[in-house]
mmCIF file of C-alpha atoms in Angstrom:
data_model
loop_
_atom_site.group_PDB
_atom_site.id
_atom_site.type_symbol
_atom_site.label_atom_id
_atom_site.label_comp_id
_atom_site.label_asym_id
_atom_site.label_seq_id
_atom_site.Cartn_x
_atom_site.Cartn_y
_atom_site.Cartn_z
ATOM 1 C CA ASP S 1 92.116 18.568 108.707
ATOM 2 C CA ALA S 2 92.416 21.004 111.549
ATOM 3 C CA LYS S 3 95.229 23.476 111.088
ATOM 4 C CA THR S 4 95.566 24.170 114.790
ATOM 5 C CA THR S 5 97.103 22.207 117.645
ATOM 6 C CA GLN S 6 95.873 22.504 121.205
ATOM 7 C CA PRO S 7 96.471 20.519 124.398
ATOM 8 C CA ASN S 8 93.722 18.000 125.032
ATOM 9 C CA SER S 9 93.016 19.240 128.531
ATOM 10 C CA MET S 10 94.011 21.805 131.123
ATOM 11 C CA GLU S 11 93.119 22.480 134.732
ATOM 12 C CA SER S 12 92.808 25.730 136.591
ATOM 13 C CA ASN S 13 91.844 26.912 140.034
ATOM 14 C CA GLU S 14 88.889 29.211 140.431
ATOM 15 C CA GLU S 15 89.714 32.945 140.316
ATOM 16 C CA GLU S 16 93.164 32.310 138.853
ATOM 17 C CA PRO S 17 94.227 33.311 135.333
ATOM 18 C CA VAL S 18 94.209 30.661 132.616
ATOM 19 C CA HIS S 19 96.378 30.668 129.514
ATOM 20 C CA LEU S 20 95.143 28.380 126.765
ATOM 21 C CA PRO S 21 97.738 27.893 123.997
ATOM 22 C CA CYS S 22 97.215 27.200 120.327
ATOM 23 C CA ASN S 23 99.788 26.442 117.642
ATOM 24 C CA HIS S 24 99.045 27.281 114.016
ATOM 25 C CA SER S 25 102.364 27.103 112.249
ATOM 26 C CA THR S 26 100.818 26.958 108.761
ATOM 27 C CA ILE S 27 98.779 30.128 109.184
ATOM 28 C CA SER S 28 98.542 32.309 106.098
ATOM 29 C CA GLY S 29 98.540 36.071 105.988
ATOM 30 C CA THR S 30 94.782 36.339 105.555
ATOM 31 C CA ASP S 31 93.759 33.834 108.242
ATOM 32 C CA TYR S 32 91.989 35.235 111.264
ATOM 33 C CA ILE S 33 92.365 33.451 114.608
ATOM 34 C CA HIS S 34 89.031 32.731 116.256
ATOM 35 C CA TRP S 35 88.256 31.183 119.610
ATOM 36 C CA TYR S 36 84.981 29.540 120.516
ATOM 37 C CA ARG S 37 83.998 27.578 123.570
ATOM 38 C CA GLN S 38 81.439 24.874 124.119
ATOM 39 C CA LEU S 39 79.820 24.565 127.500
ATOM 40 C CA PRO S 40 78.411 21.161 128.470
ATOM 41 C CA SER S 41 75.270 20.262 126.521
ATOM 42 C CA GLN S 42 75.310 23.504 124.529
ATOM 43 C CA GLY S 43 76.355 24.667 121.088
ATOM 44 C CA PRO S 44 79.639 26.556 120.793
ATOM 45 C CA GLU S 45 79.738 30.258 121.549
ATOM 46 C CA TYR S 46 82.051 32.940 120.218
ATOM 47 C CA VAL S 47 84.788 34.156 122.540
ATOM 48 C CA ILE S 48 87.175 36.392 120.607
ATOM 49 C CA HIS S 49 89.068 36.786 117.332
ATOM 50 C CA GLY S 50 92.085 38.650 115.996
ATOM 51 C CA LEU S 51 94.455 38.995 113.068
ATOM 52 C CA THR S 52 97.794 40.393 114.227
ATOM 53 C CA SER S 53 97.344 42.582 117.277
ATOM 54 C CA ASN S 54 96.373 41.466 120.744
ATOM 55 C CA VAL S 55 92.652 41.806 121.426
ATOM 56 C CA ASN S 56 90.595 42.274 124.552
ATOM 57 C CA ASN S 57 86.895 41.952 125.192
ATOM 58 C CA ARG S 58 84.694 41.415 128.212
ATOM 59 C CA MET S 59 85.176 37.656 128.087
ATOM 60 C CA ALA S 60 88.883 37.230 127.452
ATOM 61 C CA SER S 61 92.108 38.466 125.896
ATOM 62 C CA LEU S 62 93.858 37.086 122.850
ATOM 63 C CA ALA S 63 97.621 37.300 122.626
ATOM 64 C CA ILE S 64 99.034 36.646 119.162
ATOM 65 C CA ALA S 65 102.708 35.874 118.623
ATOM 66 C CA GLU S 66 104.643 38.256 116.422
ATOM 67 C CA ASP S 67 105.149 35.561 113.766
ATOM 68 C CA ARG S 68 101.474 34.554 114.140
ATOM 69 C CA LYS S 69 102.377 30.889 114.421
ATOM 70 C CA SER S 70 100.825 30.658 117.857
ATOM 71 C CA SER S 71 98.292 32.412 120.038
ATOM 72 C CA THR S 72 97.068 32.283 123.618
ATOM 73 C CA LEU S 73 93.592 32.788 124.965
ATOM 74 C CA ILE S 74 93.702 34.375 128.402
ATOM 75 C CA LEU S 75 90.884 34.137 130.910
ATOM 76 C CA HIS S 76 91.846 36.641 133.552
ATOM 77 C CA ARG S 77 89.944 35.072 136.440
ATOM 78 C CA ALA S 78 88.538 31.628 135.813
ATOM 79 C CA THR S 79 85.140 30.837 137.252
ATOM 80 C CA LEU S 80 83.359 27.511 137.459
ATOM 81 C CA ARG S 81 81.174 28.678 134.558
ATOM 82 C CA ASP S 82 84.257 28.841 132.346
ATOM 83 C CA ALA S 83 84.597 25.046 132.392
ATOM 84 C CA ALA S 84 84.198 24.132 128.735
ATOM 85 C CA VAL S 85 85.960 22.902 125.617
ATOM 86 C CA TYR S 86 87.851 25.776 123.995
ATOM 87 C CA TYR S 87 88.416 25.690 120.259
ATOM 88 C CA CYS S 88 91.070 27.655 118.392
ATOM 89 C CA ILE S 89 90.196 28.063 114.710
ATOM 90 C CA LEU S 90 91.827 29.642 111.684
ATOM 91 C CA ARG S 91 89.229 31.439 109.650
ATOM 92 C CA ALA S 92 89.659 32.324 106.026
ATOM 93 C CA LEU S 93 87.353 32.786 103.097
ATOM 94 C CA ASN S 94 85.337 29.613 102.540
ATOM 95 C CA ASP S 95 87.052 27.832 105.398
ATOM 96 C CA MET S 96 86.250 27.398 109.076
ATOM 97 C CA ARG S 97 87.289 24.155 110.667
ATOM 98 C CA PHE S 98 87.312 23.238 114.326
ATOM 99 C CA GLY S 99 90.063 21.148 115.869
ATOM 100 C CA ALA S 100 89.663 18.850 118.855
ATOM 101 C CA GLY S 101 89.883 21.715 121.347
ATOM 102 C CA THR S 102 91.117 21.945 124.932
ATOM 103 C CA ARG S 103 88.878 20.763 127.735
ATOM 104 C CA LEU S 104 89.271 23.236 130.607
ATOM 105 C CA THR S 105 88.468 22.043 134.106
ATOM 106 C CA VAL S 106 88.095 24.685 136.807
ATOM 107 C CA LYS S 107 88.547 23.553 140.371
ATOM 108 C CA PRO S 108 86.903 25.417 143.264
ATOM 109 C CA GLU U 1 66.001 38.685 119.630
ATOM 110 C CA ALA U 2 65.490 35.003 118.931
ATOM 111 C CA GLY U 3 68.584 32.896 118.506
ATOM 112 C CA VAL U 4 69.254 30.115 116.050
ATOM 113 C CA THR U 5 66.621 27.427 116.293
ATOM 114 C CA GLN U 6 66.828 23.836 115.138
ATOM 115 C CA SER U 7 64.247 21.124 114.770
ATOM 116 C CA PRO U 8 63.658 18.482 115.768
ATOM 117 C CA THR U 9 65.552 18.289 119.041
ATOM 118 C CA HIS U 10 65.907 14.551 118.754
ATOM 119 C CA LEU U 11 65.486 12.258 115.773
ATOM 120 C CA ILE U 12 65.614 8.490 115.734
ATOM 121 C CA LYS U 13 65.957 6.655 112.440
ATOM 122 C CA THR U 14 66.966 3.215 111.269
ATOM 123 C CA ARG U 15 69.830 2.371 108.979
ATOM 124 C CA GLY U 16 69.062 3.111 105.340
ATOM 125 C CA GLN U 17 66.404 5.730 106.044
ATOM 126 C CA GLN U 18 66.621 9.420 105.276
ATOM 127 C CA ALA U 19 66.793 12.216 107.848
ATOM 128 C CA THR U 20 65.865 15.868 107.409
ATOM 129 C CA LEU U 21 67.079 18.459 109.878
ATOM 130 C CA ARG U 22 65.991 22.084 109.889
ATOM 131 C CA CYS U 23 67.612 25.330 110.961
ATOM 132 C CA SER U 24 66.268 28.863 111.302
ATOM 133 C CA PRO U 25 68.994 31.505 111.497
ATOM 134 C CA ILE U 26 68.941 34.683 113.505
ATOM 135 C CA SER U 27 66.813 37.272 111.757
ATOM 136 C CA GLY U 28 68.894 39.139 109.188
ATOM 137 C CA HIS U 29 71.660 36.556 108.993
ATOM 138 C CA THR U 30 72.355 35.293 105.482
ATOM 139 C CA SER U 31 74.906 32.550 106.156
ATOM 140 C CA VAL U 32 74.126 29.125 107.589
ATOM 141 C CA TYR U 33 76.692 26.523 108.549
ATOM 142 C CA TRP U 34 76.177 22.864 109.412
ATOM 143 C CA TYR U 35 78.483 20.819 111.648
ATOM 144 C CA GLN U 36 78.531 17.232 112.848
ATOM 145 C CA GLN U 37 79.678 16.435 116.368
ATOM 146 C CA ALA U 38 79.999 12.755 117.116
ATOM 147 C CA LEU U 39 79.982 11.770 120.784
ATOM 148 C CA GLY U 40 83.111 12.946 122.552
ATOM 149 C CA LEU U 41 84.604 14.463 119.412
ATOM 150 C CA GLY U 42 85.089 17.963 118.068
ATOM 151 C CA LEU U 43 83.011 19.641 115.408
ATOM 152 C CA GLN U 44 83.351 18.523 111.819
ATOM 153 C CA PHE U 45 82.374 21.100 109.203
ATOM 154 C CA LEU U 46 79.676 19.844 106.852
ATOM 155 C CA LEU U 47 78.221 22.621 104.708
ATOM 156 C CA TRP U 48 78.087 26.380 104.353
ATOM 157 C CA TYR U 49 75.288 28.277 102.614
ATOM 158 C CA ASP U 50 75.128 31.982 101.941
ATOM 159 C CA GLU U 51 72.471 33.902 100.042
ATOM 160 C CA GLY U 52 70.931 30.640 98.897
ATOM 161 C CA GLU U 53 74.110 29.190 97.432
ATOM 162 C CA GLU U 54 76.357 26.394 98.678
ATOM 163 C CA ARG U 55 79.719 28.062 99.322
ATOM 164 C CA ASN U 56 81.753 25.202 100.729
ATOM 165 C CA ARG U 57 81.438 21.655 101.977
ATOM 166 C CA GLY U 58 83.546 19.493 104.241
ATOM 167 C CA ASN U 59 84.869 15.983 103.675
ATOM 168 C CA PHE U 60 81.542 14.199 103.769
ATOM 169 C CA PRO U 61 79.997 11.870 101.170
ATOM 170 C CA PRO U 62 77.348 13.173 98.753
ATOM 171 C CA ARG U 63 74.550 11.562 100.746
ATOM 172 C CA PHE U 64 74.923 14.584 103.026
ATOM 173 C CA SER U 65 73.229 17.452 101.251
ATOM 174 C CA GLY U 66 71.207 20.494 102.014
ATOM 175 C CA ARG U 67 69.750 23.712 100.789
ATOM 176 C CA GLN U 68 69.013 27.238 101.878
ATOM 177 C CA PHE U 69 65.632 28.777 101.289
ATOM 178 C CA PRO U 70 64.834 32.372 100.246
ATOM 179 C CA ASN U 71 64.109 33.240 103.909
ATOM 180 C CA TYR U 72 67.656 31.974 104.731
ATOM 181 C CA SER U 73 66.447 28.989 106.711
ATOM 182 C CA SER U 74 68.195 25.779 105.841
ATOM 183 C CA GLU U 75 67.672 22.069 105.641
ATOM 184 C CA LEU U 76 70.221 19.274 105.994
ATOM 185 C CA ASN U 77 69.365 15.951 104.410
ATOM 186 C CA VAL U 78 71.172 12.732 105.144
ATOM 187 C CA ASN U 79 70.310 9.843 102.836
ATOM 188 C CA ALA U 80 70.973 6.136 103.309
ATOM 189 C CA LEU U 81 71.680 6.567 107.003
ATOM 190 C CA GLU U 82 74.520 4.605 108.536
ATOM 191 C CA LEU U 83 75.125 3.816 112.186
ATOM 192 C CA GLU U 84 78.114 6.172 112.290
ATOM 193 C CA ASP U 85 75.884 9.092 111.298
ATOM 194 C CA SER U 86 74.630 9.135 114.876
ATOM 195 C CA ALA U 87 75.745 12.493 116.211
ATOM 196 C CA LEU U 88 74.736 15.964 117.293
ATOM 197 C CA TYR U 89 74.163 18.156 114.248
ATOM 198 C CA LEU U 90 74.744 21.816 114.909
ATOM 199 C CA CYS U 91 73.651 24.736 112.821
ATOM 200 C CA ALA U 92 75.179 28.204 113.037
ATOM 201 C CA SER U 93 74.283 31.475 111.385
ATOM 202 C CA SER U 94 76.202 34.647 110.711
ATOM 203 C CA LEU U 95 76.046 37.937 108.884
ATOM 204 C CA PRO U 96 79.362 38.413 107.102
ATOM 205 C CA LEU U 97 79.275 42.212 107.034
ATOM 206 C CA ALA U 98 83.020 42.706 106.882
ATOM 207 C CA GLY U 99 83.833 39.477 105.133
ATOM 208 C CA VAL U 100 83.508 35.889 106.232
ATOM 209 C CA SER U 101 86.921 35.809 107.891
ATOM 210 C CA THR U 102 85.720 38.036 110.703
ATOM 211 C CA ASP U 103 82.076 37.062 111.088
ATOM 212 C CA THR U 104 80.831 35.621 114.356
ATOM 213 C CA GLN U 105 78.888 32.387 114.170
ATOM 214 C CA TYR U 106 75.912 31.907 116.464
ATOM 215 C CA PHE U 107 75.054 28.300 117.157
ATOM 216 C CA GLY U 108 71.763 26.594 117.738
ATOM 217 C CA PRO U 109 71.208 23.893 120.360
ATOM 218 C CA GLY U 110 71.555 21.088 117.820
ATOM 219 C CA THR U 111 69.604 18.072 116.675
ATOM 220 C CA ARG U 112 70.574 14.745 118.186
ATOM 221 C CA LEU U 113 70.317 12.095 115.456
ATOM 222 C CA THR U 114 70.348 8.471 116.503
ATOM 223 C CA VAL U 115 70.590 5.765 113.854
ATOM 224 C CA LEU U 116 69.584 2.293 114.962
#
């Protein structure tokens, strides 16, 4: 029972920004928003996480809506190596469940 | 630093048999998670162990069980295998320093279980 909703797939051109949306309308006050991605034939890898404020790291940025019912993962310049399935997850004590994710295709 | 390791890489069993999958976490990590990923699907949470105790389990029947050893390695056992148990089983480890809501999970390469 995933608590997040993501588009099944998205496409991007290489070196362009990508905005991956996630809806989590039932988020509770203590849920953290995590993003992981799974490259082909690999286990998932951590991308970023946040609670209320926008977050930046070397991989991506996370923009969280003021009401926290949605968030957006931003890849500033997509590369072919960013082609993967991106999972948005709500993380709380004793609970971490992946949804179906968004398959990102990057075109050269 | 060595990452999460899983063994075996591939496992072939027949229906009704038992399968045992093993996971070694990153050194110093106390939490181990198990996930099932059927072909073309997302990850389904199976089990979470921390400090040797089962902390949570997903919506799987009791024939899926496991344990965590004193060195924090873990074992997943699947009894009475069914054809639909064929999947990639992923293990992840973490060190919940600031609480489990913020810990980062590091995944192993998985064990591909095929049930014939």
